[in-house]
Coordinates of C-alpha atoms and ligand atoms in Angstrom, one line a residue:
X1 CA -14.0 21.6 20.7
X2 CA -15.8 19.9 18.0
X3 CA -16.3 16.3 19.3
X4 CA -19.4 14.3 19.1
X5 CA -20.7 13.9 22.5
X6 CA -22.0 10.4 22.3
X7 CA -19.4 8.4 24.3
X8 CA -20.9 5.4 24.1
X9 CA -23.8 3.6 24.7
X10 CA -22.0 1.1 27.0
X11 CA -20.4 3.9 28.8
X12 CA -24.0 5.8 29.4
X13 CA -25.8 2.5 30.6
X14 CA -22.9 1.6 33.5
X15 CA -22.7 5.4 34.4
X16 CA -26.7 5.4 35.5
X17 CA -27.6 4.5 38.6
X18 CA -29.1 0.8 37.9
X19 CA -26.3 0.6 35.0
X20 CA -23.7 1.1 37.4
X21 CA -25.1 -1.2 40.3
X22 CA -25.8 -4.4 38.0
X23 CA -22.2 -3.5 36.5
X24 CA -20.5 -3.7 40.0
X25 CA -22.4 -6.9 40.8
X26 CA -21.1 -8.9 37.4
X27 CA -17.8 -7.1 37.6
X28 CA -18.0 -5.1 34.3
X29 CA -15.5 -2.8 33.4
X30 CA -16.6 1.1 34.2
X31 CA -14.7 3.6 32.1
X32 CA -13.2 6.8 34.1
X33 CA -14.2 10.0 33.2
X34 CA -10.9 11.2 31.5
X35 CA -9.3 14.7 32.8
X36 CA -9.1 16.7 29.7
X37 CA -7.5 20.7 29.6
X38 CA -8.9 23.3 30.6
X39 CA -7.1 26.4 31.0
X40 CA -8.3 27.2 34.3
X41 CA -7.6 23.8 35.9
X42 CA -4.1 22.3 37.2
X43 CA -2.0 20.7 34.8
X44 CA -2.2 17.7 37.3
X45 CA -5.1 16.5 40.0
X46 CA -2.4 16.3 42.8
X47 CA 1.8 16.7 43.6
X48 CA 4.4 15.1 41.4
X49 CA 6.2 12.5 43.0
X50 CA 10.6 12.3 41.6
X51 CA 12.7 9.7 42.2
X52 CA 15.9 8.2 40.5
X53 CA 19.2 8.6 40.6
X54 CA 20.0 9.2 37.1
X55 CA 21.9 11.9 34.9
X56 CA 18.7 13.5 34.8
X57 CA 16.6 14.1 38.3
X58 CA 18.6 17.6 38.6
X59 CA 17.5 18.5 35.3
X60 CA 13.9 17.3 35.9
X61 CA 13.9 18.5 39.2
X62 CA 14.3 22.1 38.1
X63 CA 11.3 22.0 35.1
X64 CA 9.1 20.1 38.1
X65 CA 10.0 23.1 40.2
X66 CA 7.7 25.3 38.2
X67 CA 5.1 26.9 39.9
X68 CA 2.5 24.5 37.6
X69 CA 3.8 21.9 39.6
X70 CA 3.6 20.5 43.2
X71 CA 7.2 18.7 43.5
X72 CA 7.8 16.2 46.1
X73 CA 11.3 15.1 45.8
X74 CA 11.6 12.6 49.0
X75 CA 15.1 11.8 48.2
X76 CA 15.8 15.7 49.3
X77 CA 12.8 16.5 51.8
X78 CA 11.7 13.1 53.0
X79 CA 8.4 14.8 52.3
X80 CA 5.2 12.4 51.4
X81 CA 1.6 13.4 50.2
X82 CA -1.4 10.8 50.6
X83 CA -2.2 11.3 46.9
X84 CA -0.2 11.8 44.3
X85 CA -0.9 13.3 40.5
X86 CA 2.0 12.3 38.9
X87 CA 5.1 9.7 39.9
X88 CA 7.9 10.4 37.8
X89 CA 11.3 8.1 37.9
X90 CA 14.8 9.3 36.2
X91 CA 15.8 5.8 35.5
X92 CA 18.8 6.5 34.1
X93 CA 20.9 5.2 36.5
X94 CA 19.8 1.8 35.8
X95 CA 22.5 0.3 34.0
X96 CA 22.1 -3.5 34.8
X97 CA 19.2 -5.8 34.8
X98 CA 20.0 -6.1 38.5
X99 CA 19.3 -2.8 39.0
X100 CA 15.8 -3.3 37.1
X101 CA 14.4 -3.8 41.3
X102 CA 14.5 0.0 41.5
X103 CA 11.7 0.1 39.1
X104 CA 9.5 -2.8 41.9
X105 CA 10.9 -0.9 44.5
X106 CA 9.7 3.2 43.5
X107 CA 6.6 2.1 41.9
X108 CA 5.0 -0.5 43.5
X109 CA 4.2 1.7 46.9
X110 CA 2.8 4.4 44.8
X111 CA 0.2 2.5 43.1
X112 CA -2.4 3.0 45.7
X113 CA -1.8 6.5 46.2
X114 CA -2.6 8.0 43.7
X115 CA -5.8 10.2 42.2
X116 CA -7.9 9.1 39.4
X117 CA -6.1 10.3 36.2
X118 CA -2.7 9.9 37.3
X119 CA 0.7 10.2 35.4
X120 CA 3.6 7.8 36.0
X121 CA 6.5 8.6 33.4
X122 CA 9.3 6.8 33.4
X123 CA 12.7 8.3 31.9
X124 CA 15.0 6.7 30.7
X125 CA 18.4 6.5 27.9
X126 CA 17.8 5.8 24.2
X127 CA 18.6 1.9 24.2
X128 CA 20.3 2.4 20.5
X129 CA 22.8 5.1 21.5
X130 CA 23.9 3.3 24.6
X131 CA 27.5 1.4 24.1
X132 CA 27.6 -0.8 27.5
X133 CA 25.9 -4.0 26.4
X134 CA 24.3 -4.6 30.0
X135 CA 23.1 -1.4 30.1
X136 CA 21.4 -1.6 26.8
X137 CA 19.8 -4.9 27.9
X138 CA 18.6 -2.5 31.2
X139 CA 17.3 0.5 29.4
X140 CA 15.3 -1.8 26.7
X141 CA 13.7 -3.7 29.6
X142 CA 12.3 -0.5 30.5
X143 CA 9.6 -0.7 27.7
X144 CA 8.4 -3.9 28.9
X145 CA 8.1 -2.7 32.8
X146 CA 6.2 0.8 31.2
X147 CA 3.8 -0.7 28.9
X148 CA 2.9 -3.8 31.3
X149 CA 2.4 -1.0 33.9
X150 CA -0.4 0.8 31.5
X151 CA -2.2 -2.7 31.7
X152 CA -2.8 -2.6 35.2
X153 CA -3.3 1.1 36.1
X154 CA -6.9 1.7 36.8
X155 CA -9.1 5.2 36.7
X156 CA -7.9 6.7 34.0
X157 CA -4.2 6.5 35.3
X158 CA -1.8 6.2 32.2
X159 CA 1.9 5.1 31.8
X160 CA 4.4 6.5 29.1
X161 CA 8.4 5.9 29.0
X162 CA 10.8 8.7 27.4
X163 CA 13.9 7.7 26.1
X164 CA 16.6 10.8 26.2
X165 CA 20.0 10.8 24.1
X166 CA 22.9 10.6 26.2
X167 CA 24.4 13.3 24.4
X168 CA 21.7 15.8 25.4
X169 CA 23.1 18.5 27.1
X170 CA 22.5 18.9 30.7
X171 CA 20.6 21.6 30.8
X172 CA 17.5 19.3 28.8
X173 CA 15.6 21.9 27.9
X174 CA 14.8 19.4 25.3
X175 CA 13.1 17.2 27.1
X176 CA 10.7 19.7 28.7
X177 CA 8.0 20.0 26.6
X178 CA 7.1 16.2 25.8
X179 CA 7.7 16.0 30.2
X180 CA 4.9 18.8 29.9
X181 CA 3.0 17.0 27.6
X182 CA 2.7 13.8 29.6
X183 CA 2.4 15.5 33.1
X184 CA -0.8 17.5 32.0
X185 CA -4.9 16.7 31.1
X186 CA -3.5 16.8 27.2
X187 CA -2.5 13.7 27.3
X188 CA -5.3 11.7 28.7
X189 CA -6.1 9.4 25.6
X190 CA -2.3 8.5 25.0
X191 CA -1.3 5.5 27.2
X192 CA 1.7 2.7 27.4
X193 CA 3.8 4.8 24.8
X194 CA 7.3 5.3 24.2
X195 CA 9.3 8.7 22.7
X196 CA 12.4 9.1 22.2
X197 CA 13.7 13.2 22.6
X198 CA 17.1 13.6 21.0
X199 CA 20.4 15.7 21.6
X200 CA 18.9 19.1 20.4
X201 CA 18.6 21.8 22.7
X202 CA 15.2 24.0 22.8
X203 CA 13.9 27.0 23.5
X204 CA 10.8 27.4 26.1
X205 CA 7.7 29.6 24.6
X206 CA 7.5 33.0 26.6
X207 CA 3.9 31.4 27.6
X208 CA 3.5 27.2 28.0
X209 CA -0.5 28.2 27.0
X210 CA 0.4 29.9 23.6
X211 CA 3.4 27.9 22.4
X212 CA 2.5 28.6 18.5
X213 CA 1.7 32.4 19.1
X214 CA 3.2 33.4 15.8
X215 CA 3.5 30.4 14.0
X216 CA 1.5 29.7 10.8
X217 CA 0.0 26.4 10.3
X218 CA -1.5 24.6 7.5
X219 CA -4.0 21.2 8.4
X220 CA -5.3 19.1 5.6
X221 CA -8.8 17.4 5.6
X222 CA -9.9 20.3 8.5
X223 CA -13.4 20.7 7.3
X224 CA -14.7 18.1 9.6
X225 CA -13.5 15.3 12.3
X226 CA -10.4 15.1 14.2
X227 CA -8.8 18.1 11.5
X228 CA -11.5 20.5 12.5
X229 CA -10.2 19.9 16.4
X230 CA -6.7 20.0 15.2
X231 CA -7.3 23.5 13.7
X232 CA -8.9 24.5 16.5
X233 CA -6.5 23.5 19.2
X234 CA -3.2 24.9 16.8
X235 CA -5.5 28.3 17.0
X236 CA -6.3 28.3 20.8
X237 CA -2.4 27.4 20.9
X238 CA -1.9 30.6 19.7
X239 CA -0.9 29.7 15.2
X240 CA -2.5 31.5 12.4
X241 CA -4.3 28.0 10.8
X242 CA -4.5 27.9 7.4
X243 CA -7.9 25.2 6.7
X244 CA -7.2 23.0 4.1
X245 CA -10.4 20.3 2.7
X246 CA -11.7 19.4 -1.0
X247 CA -13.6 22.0 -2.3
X248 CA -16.8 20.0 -2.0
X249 CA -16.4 20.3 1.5
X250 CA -17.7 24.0 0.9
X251 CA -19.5 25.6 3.9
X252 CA -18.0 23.2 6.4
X253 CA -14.7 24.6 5.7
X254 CA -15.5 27.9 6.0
X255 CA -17.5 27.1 9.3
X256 CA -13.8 25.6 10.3
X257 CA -11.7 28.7 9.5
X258 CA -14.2 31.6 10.7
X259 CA -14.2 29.2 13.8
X260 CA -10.5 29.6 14.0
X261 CA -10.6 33.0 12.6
X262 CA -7.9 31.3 9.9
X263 CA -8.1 31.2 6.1
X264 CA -10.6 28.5 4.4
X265 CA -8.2 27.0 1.4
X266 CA -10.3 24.6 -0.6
X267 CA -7.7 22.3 -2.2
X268 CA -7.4 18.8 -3.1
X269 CA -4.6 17.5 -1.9
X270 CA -4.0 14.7 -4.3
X271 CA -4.0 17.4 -6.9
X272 CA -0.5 17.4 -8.7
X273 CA -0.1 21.4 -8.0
X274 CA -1.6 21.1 -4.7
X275 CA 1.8 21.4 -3.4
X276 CA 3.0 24.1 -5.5
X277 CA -0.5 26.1 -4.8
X278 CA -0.5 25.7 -0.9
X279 CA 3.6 27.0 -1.3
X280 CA 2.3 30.2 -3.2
X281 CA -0.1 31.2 -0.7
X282 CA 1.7 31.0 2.2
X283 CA 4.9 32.6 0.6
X284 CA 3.0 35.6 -0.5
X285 CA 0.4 35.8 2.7
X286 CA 2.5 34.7 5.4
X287 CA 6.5 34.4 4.6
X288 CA 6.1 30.7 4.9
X289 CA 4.8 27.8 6.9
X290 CA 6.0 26.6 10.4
X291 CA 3.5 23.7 10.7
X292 CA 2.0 20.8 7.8
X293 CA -0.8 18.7 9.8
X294 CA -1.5 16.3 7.2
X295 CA -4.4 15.2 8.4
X296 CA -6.5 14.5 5.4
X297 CA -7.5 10.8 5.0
X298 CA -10.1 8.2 3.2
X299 CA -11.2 4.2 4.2
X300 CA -12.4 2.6 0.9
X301 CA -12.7 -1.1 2.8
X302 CA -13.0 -4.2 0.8
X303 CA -11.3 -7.6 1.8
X304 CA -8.4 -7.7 -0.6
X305 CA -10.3 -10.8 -3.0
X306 CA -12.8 -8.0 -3.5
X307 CA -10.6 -5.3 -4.1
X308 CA -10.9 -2.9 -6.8
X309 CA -8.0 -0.7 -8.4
X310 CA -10.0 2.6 -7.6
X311 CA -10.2 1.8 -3.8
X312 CA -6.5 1.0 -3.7
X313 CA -5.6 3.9 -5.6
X314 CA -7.5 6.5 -3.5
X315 CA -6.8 5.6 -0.4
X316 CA -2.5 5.6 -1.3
X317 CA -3.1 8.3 -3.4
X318 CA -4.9 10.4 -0.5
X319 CA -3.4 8.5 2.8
X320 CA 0.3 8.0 1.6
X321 CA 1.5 10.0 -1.9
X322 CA -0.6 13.6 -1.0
X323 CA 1.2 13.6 2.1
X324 CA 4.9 12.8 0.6
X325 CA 4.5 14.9 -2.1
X326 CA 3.1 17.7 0.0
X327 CA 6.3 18.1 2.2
X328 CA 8.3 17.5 -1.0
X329 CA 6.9 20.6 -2.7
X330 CA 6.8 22.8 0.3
X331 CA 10.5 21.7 1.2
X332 CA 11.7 22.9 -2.1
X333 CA 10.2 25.6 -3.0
X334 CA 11.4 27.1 0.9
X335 CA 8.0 27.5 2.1
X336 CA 8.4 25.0 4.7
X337 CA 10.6 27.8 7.5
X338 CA 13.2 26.4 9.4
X339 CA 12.2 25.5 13.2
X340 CA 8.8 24.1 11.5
X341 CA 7.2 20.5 12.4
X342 CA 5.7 18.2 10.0
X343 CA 3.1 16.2 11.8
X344 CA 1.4 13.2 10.3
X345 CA -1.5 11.1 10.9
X346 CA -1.0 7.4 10.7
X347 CA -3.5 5.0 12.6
X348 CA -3.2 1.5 14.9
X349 CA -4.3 -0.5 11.5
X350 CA -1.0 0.9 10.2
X351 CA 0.6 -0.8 13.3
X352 CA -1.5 -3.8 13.5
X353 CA -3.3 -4.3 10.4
X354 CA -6.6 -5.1 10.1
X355 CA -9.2 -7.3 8.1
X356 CA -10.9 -5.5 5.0
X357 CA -7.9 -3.1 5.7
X358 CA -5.3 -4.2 3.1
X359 CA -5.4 -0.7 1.2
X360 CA -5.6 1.8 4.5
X361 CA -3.1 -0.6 6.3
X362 CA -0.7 -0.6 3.8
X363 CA -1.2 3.5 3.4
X364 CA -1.0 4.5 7.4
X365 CA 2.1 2.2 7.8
X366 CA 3.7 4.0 4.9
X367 CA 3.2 7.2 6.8
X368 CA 5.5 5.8 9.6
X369 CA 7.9 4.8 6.6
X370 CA 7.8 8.5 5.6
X371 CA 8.3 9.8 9.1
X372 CA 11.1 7.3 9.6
X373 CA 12.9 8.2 5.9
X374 CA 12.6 12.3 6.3
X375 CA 13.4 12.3 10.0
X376 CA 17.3 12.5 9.5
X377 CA 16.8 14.7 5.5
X378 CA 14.0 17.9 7.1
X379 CA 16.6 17.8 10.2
X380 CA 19.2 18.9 8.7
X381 CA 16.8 21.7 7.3
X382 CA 15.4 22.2 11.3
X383 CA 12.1 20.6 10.6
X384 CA 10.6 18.2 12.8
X385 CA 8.6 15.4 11.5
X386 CA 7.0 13.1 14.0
X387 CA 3.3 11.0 13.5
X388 CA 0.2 10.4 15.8
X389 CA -1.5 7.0 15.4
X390 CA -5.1 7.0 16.2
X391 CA -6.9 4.3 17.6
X392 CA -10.6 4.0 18.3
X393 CA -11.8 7.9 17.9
X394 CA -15.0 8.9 18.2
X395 CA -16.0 10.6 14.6
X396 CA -18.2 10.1 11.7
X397 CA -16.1 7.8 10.8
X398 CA -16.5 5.4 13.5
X399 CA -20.2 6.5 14.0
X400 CA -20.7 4.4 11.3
X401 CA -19.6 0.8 12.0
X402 CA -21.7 -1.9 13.0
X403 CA -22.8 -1.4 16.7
X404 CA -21.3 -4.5 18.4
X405 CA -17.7 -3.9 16.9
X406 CA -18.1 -0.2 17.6
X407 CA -18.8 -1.1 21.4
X408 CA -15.8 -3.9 20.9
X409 CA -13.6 -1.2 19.9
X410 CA -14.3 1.2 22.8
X411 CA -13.7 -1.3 25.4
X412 CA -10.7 -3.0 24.2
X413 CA -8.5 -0.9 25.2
X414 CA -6.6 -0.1 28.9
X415 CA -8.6 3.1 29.5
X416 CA -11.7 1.1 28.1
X417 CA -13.5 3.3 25.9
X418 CA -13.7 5.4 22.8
X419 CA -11.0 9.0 22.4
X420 CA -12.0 12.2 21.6
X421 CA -10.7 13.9 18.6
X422 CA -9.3 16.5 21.0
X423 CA -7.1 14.0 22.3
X424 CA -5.2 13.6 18.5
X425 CA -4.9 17.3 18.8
X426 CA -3.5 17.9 21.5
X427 CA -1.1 15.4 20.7
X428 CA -0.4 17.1 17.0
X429 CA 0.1 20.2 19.1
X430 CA 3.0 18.8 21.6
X431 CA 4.9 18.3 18.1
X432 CA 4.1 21.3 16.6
X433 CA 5.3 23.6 19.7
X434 CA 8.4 24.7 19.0
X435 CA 9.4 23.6 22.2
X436 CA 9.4 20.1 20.7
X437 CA 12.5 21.0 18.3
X438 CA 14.4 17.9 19.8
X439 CA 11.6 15.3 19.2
X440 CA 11.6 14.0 15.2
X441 CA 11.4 10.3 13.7
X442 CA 8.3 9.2 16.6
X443 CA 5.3 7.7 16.0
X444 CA 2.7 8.2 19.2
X445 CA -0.3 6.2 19.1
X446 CA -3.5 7.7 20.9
X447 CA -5.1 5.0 21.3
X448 CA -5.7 4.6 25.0
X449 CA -3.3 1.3 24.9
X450 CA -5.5 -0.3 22.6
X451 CA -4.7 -3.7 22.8
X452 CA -5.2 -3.6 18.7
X453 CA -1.5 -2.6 17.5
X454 CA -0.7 -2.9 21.2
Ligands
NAD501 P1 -13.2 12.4 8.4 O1 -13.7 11.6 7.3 O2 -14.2 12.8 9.4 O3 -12.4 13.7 7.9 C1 -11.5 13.6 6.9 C2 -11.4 14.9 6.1 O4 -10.4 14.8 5.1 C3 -12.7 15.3 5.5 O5 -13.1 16.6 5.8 C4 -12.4 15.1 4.0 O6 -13.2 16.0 3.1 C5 -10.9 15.4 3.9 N1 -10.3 14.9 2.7 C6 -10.5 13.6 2.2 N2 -9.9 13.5 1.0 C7 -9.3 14.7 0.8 C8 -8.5 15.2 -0.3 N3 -8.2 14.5 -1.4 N4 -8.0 16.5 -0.2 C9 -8.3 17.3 0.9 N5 -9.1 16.8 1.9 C10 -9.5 15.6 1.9 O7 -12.1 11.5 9.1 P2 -11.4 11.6 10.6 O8 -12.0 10.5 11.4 O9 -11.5 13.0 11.1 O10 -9.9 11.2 10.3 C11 -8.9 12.1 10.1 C12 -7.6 11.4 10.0 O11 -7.4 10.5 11.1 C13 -7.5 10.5 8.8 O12 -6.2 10.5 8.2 C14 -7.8 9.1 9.3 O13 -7.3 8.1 8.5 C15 -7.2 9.2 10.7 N6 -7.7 8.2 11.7 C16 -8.9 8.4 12.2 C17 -9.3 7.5 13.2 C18 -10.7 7.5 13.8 O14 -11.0 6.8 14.7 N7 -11.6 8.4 13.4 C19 -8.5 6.4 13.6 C20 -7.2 6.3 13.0 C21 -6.8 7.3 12.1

């Protein structure tokens, strides 16, 4: 995959022999390796541990019973392992705060055995759709046990919480694919985060490796960066990708889609046909869409006293109305099929905001306002819209700030160091799998629990 290999030069001094000794000795944080996919390799480093109670350990019992998986369900076997890759907990039967001790109680003897990289997941019922006050107060508390959690996990262990409608069905085929997602390498860089999977039921892909075998997808601003991995990860997942970037972008597109063996379409996307363009090829190449990545995306920084119309316009014009107005156009004019997945890309300054920011902040929190105001509209069409939020990414882009906040940037975070564009990929993936037809309206940061936006 196309990431720059420099992880950092913080990272290279404490992982050399004299780096890492004079680390140790002044207690300086060293940054795990992270497990990232690889075919070949288990989707976790050890057996899944299940607990709970709930509505749903049957239903998670049977999609941990795949042969991907080593299940240990004590509850049933009063079987152990020394080591565990994953500890999952159906807290679902929490319906008090009293009952909150069964989180202290499963988790707390599992955090030191467990391997480097490990998953714990916590599952729980969608706080808003819950009627019984006190469990409402229970199931919200669980956010603050999950994220808190991430804090403290060390070697590259991470910590997410998925909420589940209680009208899902109980077969939950819904809920598979984001319990694949988290239980796996793909989601290494995504840590203390919260989705929410709704009632819709979903079909599994005949192969978990090629979920988008089929599908055709279109990602903006793929010449370069964290689009060129996106393309490249839709197209090992199996989708026909159709490269979007400006047409001054030239070769490096092209390099992109031969890459992916996809089509190169130089385009604009703040163009006002851009839309109407993009809906005309794919209608007469391809029948349609299934996926929109809109990826494409500028900085123009300037403290907001130093300001000048042109940055502000670009980066909403590129960042926040492109996007809009892409899914508008494609939406009408029925190149957008039904089953398809919008995915956006927000960031953490859209979350948190940040200084010299004014114009991207305002931009990447729109794009949450857009997932947020065409969740419930492209559902009634079938369409999924969800967004990633990337934090500190190792790109051109963030080659190029100042040294000390670069380093700054890297290390504040719970996994304490930079992500890989493969990382946002993967993550635009897991909502673009079909799979994922019951996941709409979220926004996932990949951010390694960066405590900026945190
Ligand atoms: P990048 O600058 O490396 O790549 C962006 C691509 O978008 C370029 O190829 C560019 O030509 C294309 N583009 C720009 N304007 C366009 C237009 N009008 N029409 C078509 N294409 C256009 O950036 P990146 O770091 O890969 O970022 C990709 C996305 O991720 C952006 O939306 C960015 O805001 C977001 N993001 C990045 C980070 C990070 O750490 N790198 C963090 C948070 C969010």
């Amino acid at each position: 995959m196309s990431s720059p290999g420099n992880a950092g030069l913080y990272s290279a001094f404490v992982h050399s022999a004299p780096g890492s000794f004079i680390a140790k000795q002044a207690g300086l944080p060293i940054p795990t390796p992270l497990r990232r996919y690889k075919p070949s390799e288990p989707a976790l480093p050890g057996p899944v541990l299940l607990g709970g109670s709930g509505r749903l350990v049957e239903p998670l019992r049977e999609i941990l019973s795949s042969p991907d998986y080593e299940l240990i369900h004590n509850a049933t076997t009063g079987k152990s392992a020394d080591k565990y890759g994953a500890v999952v907990l159906d807290a679902t039967g929490i319906t008090s705060p009293a009952d909150l001790k069964e989180l202290f109680e499963f988790f707390g003897p599992t955090l030191r055995s467990v391997t480097p990289c490990a998953r714990f997941l916590v599952i729980g019922t969608t706080p808003e759709r819950v009627s019984d006050p006190d469990e409402r107060v229970a199931q919200r508390a669980l956010e603050g046990f999950t994220r808190s959690l991430g804090k403290e996990l060390l070697k590259g262990a991470t910590a997410q919480l998925v909420y589940v409608s209680p009208d899902a069905t109980t077969g939950l085929s819904g809920l598979e694919s984001t319990v694949r997602f988290i239980l796996s390498a793909k989601s290494t860089y995504v840590d203390g985060q919260v989705i929410r999977v709704g009632d819709a039921d979903a079909t599994a892909p005949a192969d978990w490796d090629k979920p988008l075998a089929g599908r055709v997808a279109v990602v903006t601003g793929a010449a370069r960066g964290i689009g060129a991995t996106i393309a490249e990860v839709l197209a090992r997942d199996g989708a026909h990708v159709i490269a979007a970037d400006i047409p001054a972008a030239g070769e490096a597109l092209s390099q992109t889609a031969n890459k992916v063996k996809g089509t190169a379409f130089p385009i604009d996307v703040t163009a006002e046909d851009a839309g109407a363009k993009l809906a005309e090829h794919a209608l007469e190449r391809h029948g349609g869409i299934d996926i929109i990545v809109n990826n494409a995306g500028i900085t123009r920084d300037k403290l907001l006293a130093n300001m000048d119309a042109a940055r502000w316009d670009a980066v909403i014009g590129v960042n926040l109305i492109a996007p809009l107005q892409l899914v508008n156009t494609l939406v009408e004019k029925g190149a957008l099929k039904s089953g398809g997945a919008v995915v956006d890309v927000s960031s953490i300054a859209g979350i948190a905001g940040n200084r010299g920011q004014t114009n991207y902040g305002t931009s990447k929190a729109g794009v949450i306002g857009l997932v947020d105001a065409y969740a419930p509209v492209l559902a009634e069409k079938g369409i999924t819209i969800n967004a990633v939020a990337p934090g500190f990414i190792e790109t051109a882009m963030t080659a190029a700030i100042p040294l000390a906040t670069r380093e700054a940037g890297r290390l504040m975070s719970s996994l304490q160091q930079g992500g890989q564009t493969v990382d946002v990929a993967e993550t635009v993936a897991y909502f673009a799998n079909p799979a994922s037809s019951a996941v709409t309206g979220n926004v996932v940061r990949v951010c390694g629990q960066a405590l900026l936006g945190a």
